[in-house]
Coordinates of C-alpha atoms in Angstrom, one line a residue:
M169 CA 110.9 87.0 99.0
S170 CA 112.5 84.8 96.3
K171 CA 110.3 82.4 94.3
R172 CA 111.4 79.4 96.4
T173 CA 112.3 80.2 99.9
I174 CA 110.0 78.1 102.1
G175 CA 112.0 75.3 103.7
L176 CA 110.7 72.0 105.6
F177 CA 110.5 73.7 109.0
T178 CA 108.5 76.7 108.0
L179 CA 106.1 74.7 105.7
T180 CA 105.5 72.3 108.5
L181 CA 104.6 75.3 111.0
L182 CA 102.4 76.7 108.3
M183 CA 100.5 73.5 107.9
T184 CA 100.1 72.8 111.6
G185 CA 99.2 76.3 112.4
A186 CA 96.4 76.2 110.0
I187 CA 94.6 73.3 111.7
D188 CA 95.9 72.5 115.3
S189 CA 93.8 74.2 117.9
V190 CA 93.1 73.6 121.7
R191 CA 89.6 75.0 121.1
N192 CA 88.5 71.6 119.3
L193 CA 89.8 69.3 122.0
P194 CA 86.7 69.4 124.4
T195 CA 84.4 68.5 121.4
T196 CA 86.5 65.5 120.4
A197 CA 87.0 64.5 124.2
L198 CA 83.2 63.8 124.4
F199 CA 83.7 60.5 122.3
G200 CA 86.3 58.9 124.7
P201 CA 88.8 56.3 123.4
S202 CA 87.0 55.6 120.2
L203 CA 88.1 59.1 119.1
I204 CA 91.6 57.5 118.1
F205 CA 89.9 55.2 115.4
F206 CA 87.8 58.2 114.0
F207 CA 91.0 60.4 113.9
I208 CA 92.7 57.9 111.8
V209 CA 89.7 57.5 109.6
G210 CA 89.5 61.2 109.1
A211 CA 93.3 61.5 108.3
I212 CA 92.8 58.8 105.6
F213 CA 89.7 59.9 104.1
F214 CA 90.0 63.7 104.5
L215 CA 93.1 65.3 105.9
L216 CA 95.7 63.5 103.6
P217 CA 93.4 64.0 100.4
T218 CA 92.9 67.7 101.0
G219 CA 96.6 68.3 101.6
F220 CA 98.0 66.4 98.7
I221 CA 95.4 67.2 96.1
S222 CA 95.1 70.9 96.7
A223 CA 99.0 71.0 96.7
E224 CA 99.1 69.3 93.2
L225 CA 96.3 71.6 91.8
T226 CA 98.2 74.6 92.9
S227 CA 101.4 73.6 91.2
M228 CA 99.5 72.4 88.2
F229 CA 98.1 75.8 87.2
K230 CA 100.9 78.5 87.6
D231 CA 98.6 81.7 87.1
K232 CA 95.4 80.4 88.8
G233 CA 94.9 79.0 92.4
G234 CA 92.2 78.5 94.9
I235 CA 88.7 77.2 95.2
F236 CA 87.2 79.5 92.8
D237 CA 89.7 79.1 90.0
W238 CA 89.6 75.3 90.1
T239 CA 85.9 74.8 90.2
T240 CA 85.5 77.5 87.6
M241 CA 87.9 75.8 85.4
A242 CA 86.1 72.5 85.8
F243 CA 82.5 73.2 86.0
G244 CA 82.1 77.0 85.0
E245 CA 81.6 80.4 86.7
K246 CA 78.4 79.5 88.6
I247 CA 79.8 76.6 90.2
G248 CA 82.9 78.8 91.1
V249 CA 80.7 81.4 92.7
L250 CA 78.8 78.7 94.7
A251 CA 82.2 77.3 96.0
I252 CA 83.4 80.7 97.2
W253 CA 79.9 81.3 98.8
L254 CA 80.2 78.2 100.7
Q255 CA 83.8 79.2 101.7
W256 CA 82.5 82.3 103.0
I257 CA 79.0 81.4 104.5
N258 CA 80.5 78.6 106.8
T259 CA 82.6 81.0 108.5
M260 CA 79.4 82.9 109.6
A261 CA 78.7 79.9 111.8
W262 CA 82.4 79.4 112.6
Y263 CA 82.8 82.8 114.1
P264 CA 80.3 82.3 117.0
T265 CA 82.1 79.1 118.0
I266 CA 85.6 80.7 118.2
L267 CA 84.1 83.8 119.8
S268 CA 82.1 81.7 122.4
F269 CA 85.5 79.8 123.1
I270 CA 87.0 83.1 123.8
A271 CA 84.0 84.1 126.0
G272 CA 84.0 81.0 127.9
T273 CA 87.8 81.1 128.5
A274 CA 87.7 84.7 129.7
T275 CA 85.2 83.6 132.5
Y276 CA 88.2 82.0 134.3
L277 CA 89.4 85.6 134.9
I278 CA 85.9 86.4 136.3
D279 CA 83.5 83.7 137.1
P280 CA 83.6 80.4 135.6
S281 CA 80.0 79.8 135.9
L282 CA 79.4 82.5 133.4
A283 CA 80.3 80.0 130.8
Q284 CA 76.7 78.5 130.7
N285 CA 75.1 82.0 130.8
K286 CA 73.7 82.5 127.3
V287 CA 73.2 86.4 127.7
Y288 CA 76.8 86.6 128.7
L289 CA 78.1 84.5 125.7
V290 CA 76.0 86.3 123.1
S291 CA 77.0 89.8 124.5
V292 CA 80.7 89.0 124.6
I293 CA 80.6 87.4 121.1
L294 CA 78.8 90.2 119.6
G295 CA 80.9 92.9 121.4
V296 CA 84.2 91.3 120.4
F297 CA 83.1 90.7 116.7
W298 CA 81.9 94.1 116.1
L299 CA 85.0 95.6 117.8
L300 CA 87.2 93.5 115.5
T301 CA 85.1 94.5 112.6
I302 CA 85.5 98.2 113.3
I303 CA 89.2 97.8 113.8
N304 CA 89.6 96.0 110.5
L305 CA 87.4 98.8 108.7
R306 CA 90.1 101.3 109.9
G307 CA 92.7 99.2 108.2
L308 CA 94.7 97.8 111.2
R309 CA 96.6 94.8 110.4
V310 CA 98.3 92.4 112.8
S311 CA 101.9 91.7 111.7
A312 CA 103.2 88.2 110.8
I313 CA 105.5 88.2 113.7
F314 CA 102.5 88.8 116.2
A315 CA 100.6 86.0 114.4
S316 CA 103.5 83.7 114.9
W317 CA 103.9 84.4 118.4
S318 CA 100.3 84.3 119.3
G319 CA 100.1 80.9 117.8
L320 CA 103.0 79.6 119.7
I321 CA 101.7 81.1 123.0
G322 CA 98.2 80.3 122.4
M323 CA 98.2 76.9 120.7
V324 CA 101.6 75.1 120.9
I325 CA 102.5 75.8 124.5
P326 CA 98.9 75.0 125.9
M327 CA 98.7 71.8 123.7
M328 CA 101.9 70.4 124.8
L329 CA 101.1 71.3 128.5
I330 CA 97.6 69.6 128.4
V331 CA 99.2 66.6 126.9
V332 CA 102.0 66.4 129.4
L333 CA 99.5 66.9 132.3
G334 CA 97.2 64.1 130.9
L335 CA 100.2 61.7 130.7
I336 CA 101.4 62.4 134.2
W337 CA 97.8 61.9 135.3
I338 CA 97.7 58.5 133.6
F339 CA 101.1 57.2 134.5
T340 CA 100.8 58.2 138.1
G341 CA 97.8 56.0 138.6
K342 CA 95.2 58.8 139.1
P343 CA 91.5 57.8 138.8
L344 CA 90.3 57.7 135.0
Q345 CA 86.9 58.7 133.7
I346 CA 87.5 56.5 130.6
H347 CA 89.0 53.0 130.1
F348 CA 91.4 51.9 127.4
T349 CA 89.9 48.6 126.4
W350 CA 89.5 47.0 123.0
H351 CA 85.8 47.4 123.4
A352 CA 86.1 51.2 124.0
L353 CA 88.9 51.7 121.4
L354 CA 87.0 50.0 118.4
P355 CA 83.4 51.4 118.2
H356 CA 80.3 49.7 117.0
L357 CA 80.2 50.9 113.5
D358 CA 76.8 49.4 112.9
K359 CA 75.3 52.1 115.3
S360 CA 75.0 55.5 113.6
T361 CA 75.5 57.5 116.7
N362 CA 79.0 56.3 116.9
W363 CA 79.9 58.0 113.6
I364 CA 78.8 61.4 114.8
S365 CA 82.3 61.7 116.3
L366 CA 83.5 61.9 112.8
T367 CA 81.9 65.3 112.5
A368 CA 83.9 66.5 115.5
I369 CA 87.1 65.0 113.9
I370 CA 86.6 66.5 110.4
T371 CA 85.9 69.9 112.0
S372 CA 89.4 69.8 113.7
F373 CA 91.0 68.9 110.1
L374 CA 89.5 71.9 108.1
G375 CA 91.8 74.2 106.6
M376 CA 94.7 72.0 105.3
E377 CA 94.4 73.3 101.9
L378 CA 95.3 76.8 102.9
A379 CA 99.1 75.7 103.2
A380 CA 99.1 74.3 99.6
V381 CA 99.0 77.9 98.1
H382 CA 102.8 78.1 99.2
V383 CA 103.8 75.1 96.9
K384 CA 105.4 77.5 94.2
Q385 CA 107.5 79.0 96.9
I386 CA 108.9 75.6 98.3
N387 CA 112.4 74.5 97.9
N388 CA 112.3 71.2 96.1
P389 CA 108.4 70.7 96.6
Q390 CA 108.4 67.2 95.2
K391 CA 110.3 66.1 98.4
T392 CA 109.8 68.9 100.9
F393 CA 105.9 69.2 100.7
P394 CA 105.3 65.2 101.3
K395 CA 107.8 65.5 104.4
A396 CA 106.2 68.6 105.7
L397 CA 102.7 67.1 105.1
M398 CA 103.6 63.6 107.0
I399 CA 105.3 65.5 109.9
S400 CA 102.4 68.1 110.4
V401 CA 99.8 65.2 110.0
G402 CA 101.8 63.2 112.7
F403 CA 102.0 66.1 115.0
I404 CA 98.3 67.1 114.6
L405 CA 97.2 63.5 115.0
V406 CA 99.2 62.9 118.2
S407 CA 98.6 66.3 119.8
M408 CA 94.9 66.2 119.1
I409 CA 94.5 62.5 120.1
L410 CA 96.6 62.9 123.4
G411 CA 95.1 66.5 124.2
S412 CA 91.5 65.1 123.7
L413 CA 92.3 62.1 125.8
A414 CA 93.8 64.2 128.6
I415 CA 90.5 66.0 128.9
A416 CA 88.5 62.8 128.8
V417 CA 90.4 61.0 131.6
V418 CA 90.1 63.8 134.1
L419 CA 86.6 65.0 133.3
P420 CA 83.4 62.8 133.1
A421 CA 81.8 63.1 129.7
N422 CA 78.6 64.7 131.1
D423 CA 80.7 67.5 132.7
I424 CA 82.6 68.4 129.5
N425 CA 81.4 71.7 128.2
L426 CA 82.3 72.5 124.7
V427 CA 82.8 76.3 125.4
D428 CA 85.1 76.1 128.3
G429 CA 86.2 72.5 128.5
I430 CA 89.8 73.1 127.8
M431 CA 89.8 75.5 130.8
E432 CA 88.0 73.0 133.1
A433 CA 90.6 70.4 132.3
F434 CA 93.4 72.7 133.1
N435 CA 91.7 74.0 136.3
Q436 CA 91.4 70.3 137.3
F437 CA 95.0 69.3 136.6
L438 CA 96.6 72.6 138.0
S439 CA 94.3 72.5 141.2
Y440 CA 95.5 68.9 141.9
Y441 CA 99.2 69.6 141.4
H442 CA 98.8 72.8 143.6
L443 CA 99.6 74.9 140.4
A444 CA 96.3 76.8 140.3
Y445 CA 98.1 80.3 140.4
L446 CA 99.1 79.5 136.8
L447 CA 95.5 79.3 135.5
P448 CA 95.1 83.1 135.0
V449 CA 98.4 83.1 133.0
L450 CA 97.3 80.3 131.0
T451 CA 93.9 81.8 130.3
I452 CA 95.5 84.9 129.0
M453 CA 97.8 83.0 126.8
I454 CA 94.9 81.1 125.1
L455 CA 92.9 84.3 124.6
L456 CA 95.8 85.9 123.0
G457 CA 96.2 83.3 120.6
S458 CA 92.5 82.9 119.8
L459 CA 92.3 86.6 119.1
G460 CA 95.3 86.6 116.8
G461 CA 93.6 83.8 114.9
I462 CA 90.4 85.7 114.5
I463 CA 92.0 88.8 113.3
N464 CA 93.9 87.0 110.7
W465 CA 90.7 85.3 109.4
L466 CA 88.3 88.2 109.7
I467 CA 89.0 89.7 106.2
S468 CA 90.3 86.7 104.2
P469 CA 87.1 84.8 103.6
A470 CA 85.3 88.0 102.8
K471 CA 87.7 88.4 99.8
G472 CA 85.4 85.6 98.1
L473 CA 82.4 87.8 98.1
M474 CA 84.4 90.8 96.7
Q475 CA 85.5 88.5 94.0
A476 CA 81.7 87.5 93.3
A477 CA 80.9 91.2 93.2
E478 CA 83.6 92.2 90.7
L479 CA 82.0 89.4 88.4
G480 CA 78.5 91.1 88.7
Y481 CA 76.8 88.6 91.3
L482 CA 76.5 91.2 93.8
P483 CA 75.9 95.0 93.8
K484 CA 79.3 96.9 92.9
I485 CA 79.3 98.5 96.4
F486 CA 80.6 95.1 97.8
A487 CA 83.5 95.2 95.2
Q488 CA 84.5 98.7 96.4
Q489 CA 87.2 99.2 98.9
N490 CA 87.7 102.1 101.4
K491 CA 91.0 104.0 101.7
H492 CA 92.4 101.4 103.9
G493 CA 91.9 98.8 101.1
V494 CA 89.1 96.8 102.7
S495 CA 85.5 96.3 101.5
S496 CA 83.4 98.3 104.2
A497 CA 80.2 96.8 102.7
V498 CA 81.2 93.1 103.0
L499 CA 82.5 93.5 106.5
I500 CA 79.4 95.3 107.9
A501 CA 77.1 92.7 106.1
Q502 CA 79.2 90.0 107.6
A503 CA 78.9 91.4 111.1
I504 CA 75.2 91.7 110.8
L505 CA 74.8 88.1 109.6
V506 CA 77.1 86.9 112.5
T507 CA 74.7 88.9 114.8
F508 CA 71.6 86.9 113.7
V509 CA 73.5 83.4 113.6
C510 CA 74.6 84.1 117.3
L511 CA 71.0 84.0 118.3
A512 CA 71.3 80.2 118.1
F513 CA 72.7 80.3 121.7
L514 CA 69.3 81.6 122.9
F515 CA 67.1 79.2 120.8
M516 CA 68.9 75.8 121.9
P517 CA 68.3 74.3 125.3
S518 CA 71.9 74.4 126.2
V519 CA 75.3 76.1 125.4
N520 CA 76.6 72.8 124.5
G521 CA 73.8 72.2 122.0
S522 CA 74.2 75.8 120.5
Y523 CA 78.0 75.2 120.1
W524 CA 77.4 71.8 118.5
L525 CA 74.7 73.2 116.2
L526 CA 77.0 75.9 114.9
T527 CA 80.2 73.7 114.6
D528 CA 78.1 71.1 112.8
L529 CA 76.6 73.7 110.4
S530 CA 80.0 75.3 109.6
T531 CA 81.5 71.8 109.0
E532 CA 78.7 70.7 106.8
L533 CA 78.8 73.8 104.5
Y534 CA 82.5 73.5 104.2
L535 CA 82.2 69.8 103.3
I536 CA 80.0 70.7 100.3
M537 CA 82.6 72.9 99.1
Y538 CA 85.3 70.3 99.6
I539 CA 83.1 67.9 97.5
L540 CA 83.2 70.6 94.7
M541 CA 86.9 70.8 95.1
F542 CA 87.7 67.2 94.9
A543 CA 85.3 66.7 92.0
A544 CA 87.0 69.7 90.2
A545 CA 90.4 68.2 90.9
L546 CA 89.3 64.8 89.2
T547 CA 87.8 66.6 86.4
L548 CA 90.8 68.9 85.7
K549 CA 93.3 65.9 86.1
I550 CA 91.4 64.2 83.2
K551 CA 91.2 67.3 81.1
N552 CA 94.9 68.2 81.4
K553 CA 96.6 65.1 81.2
H554 CA 99.3 66.7 79.2
L555 CA 100.4 68.8 82.2
T556 CA 103.1 67.8 84.6
P557 CA 102.9 69.7 87.8
S558 CA 106.0 70.5 89.9
F559 CA 104.4 68.6 92.7
Q560 CA 102.8 65.4 92.4
V561 CA 101.1 63.1 95.0
P562 CA 102.6 59.8 96.0
G563 CA 101.5 57.3 93.2
K564 CA 101.1 59.9 90.7
K565 CA 98.0 59.6 88.5
F566 CA 96.8 56.6 90.4
G567 CA 97.4 58.1 93.8
F568 CA 95.7 61.3 92.7
Y569 CA 92.5 59.5 91.6
T570 CA 92.5 57.2 94.8
L571 CA 92.9 60.2 97.1
G572 CA 90.3 62.2 95.1
I573 CA 87.7 59.4 95.5
F574 CA 88.6 58.9 99.3
G575 CA 88.1 62.6 99.8
I576 CA 84.5 62.4 98.3
L577 CA 83.6 59.3 100.2
G578 CA 84.9 60.9 103.4
C579 CA 82.9 64.2 102.8
L580 CA 79.7 62.3 102.0
V581 CA 79.7 60.1 105.0
S582 CA 80.6 63.1 107.2
L583 CA 77.7 65.1 105.5
Y584 CA 75.2 62.2 106.4
V585 CA 76.3 61.8 110.0
G586 CA 76.1 65.6 110.3
F587 CA 72.4 65.4 110.3
L588 CA 72.3 62.9 113.1
P589 CA 71.6 64.5 116.5
P590 CA 74.3 63.7 119.1
S591 CA 73.1 61.6 121.9
N592 CA 75.7 63.1 124.6
I593 CA 74.9 66.7 123.9
D594 CA 71.6 68.3 124.9
V595 CA 70.1 69.6 121.6
G596 CA 66.4 69.2 122.5
S597 CA 64.6 66.4 120.8
D598 CA 65.7 64.6 117.6
L599 CA 63.1 66.3 115.6
H600 CA 63.9 69.8 117.0
Y601 CA 67.4 69.3 116.2
V602 CA 66.9 68.0 112.6
I603 CA 64.4 70.8 111.7
T604 CA 66.7 73.5 113.3
F605 CA 69.8 72.2 111.5
S606 CA 68.2 71.5 108.1
T607 CA 66.5 75.0 108.1
S608 CA 69.8 76.6 109.0
M609 CA 71.4 74.9 106.1
V610 CA 68.8 75.8 103.6
I611 CA 68.8 79.6 104.8
M612 CA 72.6 79.8 104.3
V613 CA 72.8 78.0 100.8
L614 CA 69.7 79.6 99.5
P615 CA 71.1 83.1 98.7
I616 CA 73.4 81.7 96.1
F617 CA 70.4 81.5 93.9
G618 CA 69.7 85.3 94.7
L619 CA 73.3 85.9 93.4
Y620 CA 72.6 84.1 90.2
G621 CA 69.3 85.9 89.7
Y622 CA 71.0 89.3 90.4
K623 CA 73.4 88.8 87.7
R624 CA 70.6 87.6 85.1
F625 CA 68.7 90.7 86.3
R626 CA 71.7 93.2 85.5
R627 CA 72.0 91.6 82.0
C628 CA 68.4 92.4 81.1

């Protein structure tokens, strides 16, 4: 591939594919019409800052790129290791949520009632994850062609279908579970519980920085990247808002299950329109898309730990690769940790509660990493005033600083509301949730001090 071969269409697909997912729709659907407001807020204070700033940082430093390099250049190696630890450890909470979505979706080929069976969910989650780990240990790779087709089959088509079915439902006068009044569209911002929906929205936006690594290969990046970003943001916002509302209009909020809510909505629509025979086909499509996404993500975050091991923050065994070019120690340690994290499904009073806890936990850990990224971006911009990157955010320096501050503010607000127990999900008592969530955060962040200590110990 030549240096600059990525055009507008390809870049837009890369950006959209990194974020858009039918899996997130049930979570945002819980918040009804007010989700429109919070989607817009999330785009302004998180999605746009993440995309634009990571793109400029990538084009600013030709030989260095990514969270570790940016934070290390700005604040030193220890903060860089903290950043890649957060980038890796958040996936330990993310894997069980996507795997539980797969387990819940698969029940529509067997028995939908199993979606609320904790033993079934944990068994399928662990079985699938360990199987994928073993496959990756043997060096099996899914081609880019399969990844693209699985994304089209498992994300684009189902997303468009749920939107179309929802619009038909509304415009043909079917009974609605929500009402589009000004009172419902504009939430009471003085009530902290209303802000909890922002966590679900931000969760849907995680990953936009991944597409920025392609800036150096883009034809005319100064014009192409902003166009692709705006098109993808527009598509993501429209598809996620309409997709979430499609679920909200057909299912009462109390009946929306986070694990299999998308399939419940499809079942409702297809049954009403006498198309129930399509449900198994749709189920297989979504499963295919989800599995393709997991295989692509299974090894990538683990590379951060390999990088830390190479720097001496972990035993050398974690930096060693087997004959297939993967770190066996990292992947096995990752699978063991995911096994323990999955036990959250057994300790929370409901499947919805467990799903929300893990989603919230993954998002909060990722947000801390984003705060480091935005702070590093502002610091590097000040330190490197003489550099003129090939891509600059709209408004140049003023726009860069504004987006950086917006990004930090958005992350801080989202961090705060992440500790608030949701009122429309059974997570037990408020005290039970706060203790469980806070303890989980500490347990997942604390090992970084062990990494620091290990390197000091090796020097002695």
